[in-house]
Short mmCIF file of C-alpha atoms in Angstrom, two decimals:
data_model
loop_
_atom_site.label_atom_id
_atom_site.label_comp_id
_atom_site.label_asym_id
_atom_site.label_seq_id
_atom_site.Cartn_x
_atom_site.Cartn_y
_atom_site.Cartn_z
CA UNK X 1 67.08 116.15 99.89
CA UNK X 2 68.05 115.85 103.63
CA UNK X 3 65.68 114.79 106.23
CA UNK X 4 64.27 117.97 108.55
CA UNK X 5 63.14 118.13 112.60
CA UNK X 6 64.76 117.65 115.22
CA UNK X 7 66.75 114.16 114.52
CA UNK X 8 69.15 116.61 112.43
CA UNK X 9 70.64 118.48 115.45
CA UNK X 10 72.64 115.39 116.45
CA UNK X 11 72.46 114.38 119.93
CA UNK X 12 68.75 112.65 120.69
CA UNK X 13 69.08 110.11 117.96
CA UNK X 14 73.21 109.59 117.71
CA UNK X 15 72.77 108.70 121.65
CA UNK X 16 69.99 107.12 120.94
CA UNK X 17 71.74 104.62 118.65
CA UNK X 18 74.75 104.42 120.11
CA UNK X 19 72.93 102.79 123.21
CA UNK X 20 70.73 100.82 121.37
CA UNK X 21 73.18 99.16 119.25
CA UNK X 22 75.58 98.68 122.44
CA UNK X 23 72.35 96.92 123.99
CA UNK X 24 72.23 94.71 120.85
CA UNK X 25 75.21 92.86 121.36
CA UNK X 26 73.33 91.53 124.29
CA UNK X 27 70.73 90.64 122.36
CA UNK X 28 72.81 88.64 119.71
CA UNK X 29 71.72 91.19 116.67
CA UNK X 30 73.04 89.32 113.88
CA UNK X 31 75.17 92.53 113.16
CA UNK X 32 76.73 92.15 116.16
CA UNK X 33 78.18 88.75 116.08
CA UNK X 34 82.13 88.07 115.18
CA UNK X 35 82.72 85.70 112.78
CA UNK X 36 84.51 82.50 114.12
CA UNK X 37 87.79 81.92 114.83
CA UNK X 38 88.34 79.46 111.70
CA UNK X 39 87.37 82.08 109.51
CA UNK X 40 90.13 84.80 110.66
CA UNK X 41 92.53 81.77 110.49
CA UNK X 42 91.02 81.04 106.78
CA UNK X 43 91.77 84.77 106.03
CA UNK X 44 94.93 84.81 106.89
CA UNK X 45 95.89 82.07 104.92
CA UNK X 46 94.38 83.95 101.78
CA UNK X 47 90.66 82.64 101.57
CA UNK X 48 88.16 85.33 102.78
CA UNK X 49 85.04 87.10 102.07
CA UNK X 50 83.08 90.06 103.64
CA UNK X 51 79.93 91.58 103.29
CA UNK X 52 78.12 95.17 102.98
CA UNK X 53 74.31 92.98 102.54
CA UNK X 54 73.06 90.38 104.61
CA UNK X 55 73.78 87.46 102.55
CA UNK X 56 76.27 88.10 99.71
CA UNK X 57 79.74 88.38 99.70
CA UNK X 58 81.40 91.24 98.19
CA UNK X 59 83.13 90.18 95.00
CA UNK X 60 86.93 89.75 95.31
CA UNK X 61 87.48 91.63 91.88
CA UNK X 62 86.48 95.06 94.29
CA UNK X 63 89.46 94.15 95.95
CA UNK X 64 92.82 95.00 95.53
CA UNK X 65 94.56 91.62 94.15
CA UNK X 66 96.95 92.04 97.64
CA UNK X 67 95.64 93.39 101.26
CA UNK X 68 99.20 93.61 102.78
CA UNK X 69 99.70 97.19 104.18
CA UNK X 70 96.93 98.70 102.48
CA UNK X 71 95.35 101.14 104.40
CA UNK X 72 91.33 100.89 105.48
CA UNK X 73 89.17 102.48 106.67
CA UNK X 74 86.06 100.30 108.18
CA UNK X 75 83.49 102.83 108.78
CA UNK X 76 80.49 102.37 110.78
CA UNK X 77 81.47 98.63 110.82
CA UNK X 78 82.08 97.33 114.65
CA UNK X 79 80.71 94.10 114.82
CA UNK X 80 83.76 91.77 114.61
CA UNK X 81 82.74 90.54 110.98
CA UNK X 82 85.02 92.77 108.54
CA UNK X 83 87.33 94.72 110.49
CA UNK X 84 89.04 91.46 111.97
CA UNK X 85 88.58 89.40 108.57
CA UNK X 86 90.56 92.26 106.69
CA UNK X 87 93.44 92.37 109.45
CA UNK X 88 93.78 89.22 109.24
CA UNK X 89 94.09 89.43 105.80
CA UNK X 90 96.98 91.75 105.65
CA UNK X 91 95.77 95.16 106.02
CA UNK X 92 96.08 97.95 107.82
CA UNK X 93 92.98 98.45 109.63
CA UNK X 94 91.35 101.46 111.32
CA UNK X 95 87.63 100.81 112.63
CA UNK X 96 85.20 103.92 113.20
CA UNK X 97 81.96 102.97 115.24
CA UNK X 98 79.27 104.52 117.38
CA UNK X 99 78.72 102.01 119.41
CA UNK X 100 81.00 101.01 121.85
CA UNK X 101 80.24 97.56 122.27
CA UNK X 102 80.86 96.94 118.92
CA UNK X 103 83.83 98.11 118.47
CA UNK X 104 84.57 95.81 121.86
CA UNK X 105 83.59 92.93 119.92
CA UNK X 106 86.73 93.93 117.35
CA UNK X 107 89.04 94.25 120.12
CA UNK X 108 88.52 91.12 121.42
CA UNK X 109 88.50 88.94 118.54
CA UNK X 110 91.73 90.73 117.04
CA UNK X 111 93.00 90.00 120.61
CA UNK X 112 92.04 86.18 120.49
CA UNK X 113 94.29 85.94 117.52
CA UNK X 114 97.02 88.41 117.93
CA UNK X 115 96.17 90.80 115.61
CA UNK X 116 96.10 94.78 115.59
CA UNK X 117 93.30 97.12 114.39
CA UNK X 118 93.26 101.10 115.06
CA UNK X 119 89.52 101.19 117.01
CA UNK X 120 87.92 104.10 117.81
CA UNK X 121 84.25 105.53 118.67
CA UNK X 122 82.86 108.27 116.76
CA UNK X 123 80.34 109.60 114.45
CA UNK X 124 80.44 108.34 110.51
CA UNK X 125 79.79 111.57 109.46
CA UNK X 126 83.02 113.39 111.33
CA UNK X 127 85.96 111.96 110.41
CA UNK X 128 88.41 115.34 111.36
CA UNK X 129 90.36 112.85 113.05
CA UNK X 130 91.95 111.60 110.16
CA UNK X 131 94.45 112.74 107.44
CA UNK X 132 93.33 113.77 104.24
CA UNK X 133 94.09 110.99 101.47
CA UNK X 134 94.74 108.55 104.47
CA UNK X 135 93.55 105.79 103.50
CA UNK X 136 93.36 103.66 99.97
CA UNK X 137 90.24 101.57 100.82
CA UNK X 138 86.74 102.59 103.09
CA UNK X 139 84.67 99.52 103.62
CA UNK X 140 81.00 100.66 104.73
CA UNK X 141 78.31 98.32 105.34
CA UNK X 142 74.55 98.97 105.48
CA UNK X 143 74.63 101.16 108.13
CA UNK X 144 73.61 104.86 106.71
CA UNK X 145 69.97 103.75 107.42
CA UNK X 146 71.52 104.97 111.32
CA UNK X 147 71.84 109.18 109.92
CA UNK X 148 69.68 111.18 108.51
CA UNK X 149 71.49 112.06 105.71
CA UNK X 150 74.14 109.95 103.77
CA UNK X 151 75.93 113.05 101.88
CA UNK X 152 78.11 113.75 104.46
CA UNK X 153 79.61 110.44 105.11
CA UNK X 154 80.33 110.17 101.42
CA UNK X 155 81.99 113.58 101.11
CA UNK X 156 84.02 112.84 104.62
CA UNK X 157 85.28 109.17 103.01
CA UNK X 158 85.97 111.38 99.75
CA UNK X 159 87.74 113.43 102.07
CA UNK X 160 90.01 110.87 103.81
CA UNK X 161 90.68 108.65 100.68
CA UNK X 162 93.50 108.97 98.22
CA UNK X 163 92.71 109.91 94.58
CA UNK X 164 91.68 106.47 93.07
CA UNK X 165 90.51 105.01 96.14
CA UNK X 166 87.47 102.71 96.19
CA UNK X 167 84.92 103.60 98.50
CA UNK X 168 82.37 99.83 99.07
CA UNK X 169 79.14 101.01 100.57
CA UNK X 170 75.67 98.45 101.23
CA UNK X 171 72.42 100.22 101.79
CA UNK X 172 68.67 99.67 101.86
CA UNK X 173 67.20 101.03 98.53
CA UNK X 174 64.12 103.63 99.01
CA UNK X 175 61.47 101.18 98.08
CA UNK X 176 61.71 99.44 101.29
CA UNK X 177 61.14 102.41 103.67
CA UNK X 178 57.53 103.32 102.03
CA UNK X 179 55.74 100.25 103.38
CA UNK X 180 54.17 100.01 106.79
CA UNK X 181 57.24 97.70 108.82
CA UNK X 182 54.29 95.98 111.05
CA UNK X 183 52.25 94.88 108.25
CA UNK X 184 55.54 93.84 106.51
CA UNK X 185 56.48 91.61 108.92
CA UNK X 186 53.34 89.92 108.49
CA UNK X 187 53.92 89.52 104.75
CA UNK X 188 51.54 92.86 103.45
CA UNK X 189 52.99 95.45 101.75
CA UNK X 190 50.99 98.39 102.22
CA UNK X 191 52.25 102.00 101.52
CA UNK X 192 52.62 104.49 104.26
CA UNK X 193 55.56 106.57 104.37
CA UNK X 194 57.41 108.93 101.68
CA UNK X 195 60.76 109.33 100.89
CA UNK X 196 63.39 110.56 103.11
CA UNK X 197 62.01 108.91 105.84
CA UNK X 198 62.69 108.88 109.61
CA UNK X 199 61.49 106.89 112.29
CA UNK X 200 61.47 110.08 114.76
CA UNK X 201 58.88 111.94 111.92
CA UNK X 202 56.82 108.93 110.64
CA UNK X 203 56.15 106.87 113.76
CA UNK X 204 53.79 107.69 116.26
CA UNK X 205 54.63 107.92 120.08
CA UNK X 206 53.34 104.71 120.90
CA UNK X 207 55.48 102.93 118.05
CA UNK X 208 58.84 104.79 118.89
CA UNK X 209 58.35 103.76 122.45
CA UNK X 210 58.10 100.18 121.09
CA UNK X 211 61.71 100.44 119.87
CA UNK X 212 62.95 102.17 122.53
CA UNK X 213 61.41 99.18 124.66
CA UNK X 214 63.31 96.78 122.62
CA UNK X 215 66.76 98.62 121.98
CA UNK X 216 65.98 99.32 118.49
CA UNK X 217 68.35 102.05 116.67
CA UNK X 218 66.55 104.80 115.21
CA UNK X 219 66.74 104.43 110.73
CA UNK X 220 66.38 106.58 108.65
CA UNK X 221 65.63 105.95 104.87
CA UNK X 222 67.38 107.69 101.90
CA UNK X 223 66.78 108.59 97.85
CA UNK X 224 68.54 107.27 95.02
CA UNK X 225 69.81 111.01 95.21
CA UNK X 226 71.53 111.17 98.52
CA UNK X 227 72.87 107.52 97.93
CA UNK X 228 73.78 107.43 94.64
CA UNK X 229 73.71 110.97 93.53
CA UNK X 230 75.27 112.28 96.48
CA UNK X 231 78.48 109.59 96.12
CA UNK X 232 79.04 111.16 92.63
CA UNK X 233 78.96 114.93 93.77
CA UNK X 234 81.36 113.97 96.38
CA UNK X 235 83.84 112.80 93.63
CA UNK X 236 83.23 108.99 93.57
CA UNK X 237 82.34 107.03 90.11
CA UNK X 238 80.20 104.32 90.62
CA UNK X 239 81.91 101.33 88.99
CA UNK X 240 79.62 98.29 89.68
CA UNK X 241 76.95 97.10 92.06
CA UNK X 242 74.86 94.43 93.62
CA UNK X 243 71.33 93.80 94.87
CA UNK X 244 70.46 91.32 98.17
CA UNK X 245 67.68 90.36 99.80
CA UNK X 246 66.97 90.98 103.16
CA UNK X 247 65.43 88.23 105.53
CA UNK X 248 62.84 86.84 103.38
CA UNK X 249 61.14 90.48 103.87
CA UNK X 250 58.08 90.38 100.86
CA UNK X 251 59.53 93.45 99.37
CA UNK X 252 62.48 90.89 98.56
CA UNK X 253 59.63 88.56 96.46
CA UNK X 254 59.48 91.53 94.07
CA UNK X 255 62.65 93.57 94.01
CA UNK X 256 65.99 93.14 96.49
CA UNK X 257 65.90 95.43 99.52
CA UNK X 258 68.99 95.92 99.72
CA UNK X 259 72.59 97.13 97.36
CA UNK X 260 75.72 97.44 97.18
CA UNK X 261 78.07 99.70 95.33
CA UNK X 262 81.94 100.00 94.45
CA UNK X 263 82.84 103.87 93.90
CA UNK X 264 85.98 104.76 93.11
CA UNK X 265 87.43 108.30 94.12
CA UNK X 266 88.16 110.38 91.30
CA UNK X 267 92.15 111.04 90.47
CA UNK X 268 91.46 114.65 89.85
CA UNK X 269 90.28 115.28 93.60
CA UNK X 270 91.57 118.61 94.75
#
């Protein structure tokens, strides 16, 4: 089920995030800061690690056993902490963003160590720009909480990814986005919201001019439909998965906040 109002019609909230998360990189989001130099120079030597989740790295075994020349897509991933680390690695990397700082912070750490990465700005969900079956690998961190629906990110990477692709995607699970986020924050877990969510619906004017205040990005929170459900109707088969925590949050005291799938994209594609 797809989120309704007016956050659907595209412009108010995709600006909306686009400047926040450019203002973010200001503010040191920990999204938004590269990893260091010794770790690009680890991963080229062979010895790297990513991550979808806040805290674990995705296992190797999702990878192929090579990166060199494989094609990837790293979608709605600016930040300077897997784009550059899979370059660096070997592979072919094109990075899709919103925001254009973050895709700045890319640029200039491939830059620092003489590496190339295709970098453009755009919307996850419209990726026209690409070739159908151009790519053999679409990393995708935790950053569909930013639309308000999932499905058509999953059927654009189905789109762009040759039969038998994988498809790595991290995301909040539902559970999290029922809970009042003040109260959270102050360790109470007190139910307030349904499922979808969206800030722009379940806030009131005084909150959403909080995160305007402090550069916040609009979220948006999804089902176990849209985000697991809707990866299988696109053509993917879920082939394993991980749970994280998230920053201590007390949701993470009783079950993770967060996941982490491998998908792979089925041969039979049309």
């Amino acid at each position: 089920m797809a989120n309704t109002g007016k956050q659907n019609e595209g412009g108010d909230w995709l600006a909306w995030n686009r400047t926040a998360w450019d203002r973010q990189v200001d503010r040191g989001n920990r999204w938004t800061v590269p990893v260091d130099d010794e770790a690009v120079e680890r991963a080229r030597a062979g010895d790297w690690s990513i991550v979808l989740t806040p805290a674990k790295p995705v296992p190797r075994s999702w990878f192929p056993t090579s990166l060199e020349g494989v094609e990837i897509l790293a979608l709605a991933s600016g930040g300077g902490q897997q784009a550059t680390v899979l370059a660096a690695a070997g592979a072919n990397v094109t990075l899709l963003d919103n925001s254009p700082r973050q895709i700045e912070q890319d640029r200039k750490l491939c830059e620092r160590h003489g590496l190339e990465i295709r970098a453009e700005q755009g919307d996850m969900r419209d990726l026209s720009r690409f070739e159908q079956g151009q790519f053999d690998l679409c990393v995708h961190p935790s950053s569909n909480t930013f639309v308000p629906d999932p499905e058509p990110v999953w059927n654009e990477a189905a789109r762009v990814l040759r039969p038998g692709s994988v498809l790595m995607s991290g995301f909040l699970q539902p559970a999290f986005w029922i809970f009042d986020e003040d109260k959270a924050l102050k360790g109470e877990l007190v139910v307030r919201h349904s499922i979808p969510y969206a800030d722009e619906e379940a806030l009131t004017p005084e909150e959403l001019k909080k995160l305007r205040d402090e550069d916040e990005p609009l979220c948006f929170g999804h089902s176990f439909d849209s985000l697991l459900g809707g990866q299988c109707r696109a053509g993917f088969v879920i082939e394993d998965m991980f749970e994280d925590e998230m920053d201590e949050r007390p949701l993470d005291r009783h079950l993770p906040s967060m996941m982490a799938t491998k998908s792979r994209l089925r041969a039979n594609q049309p």
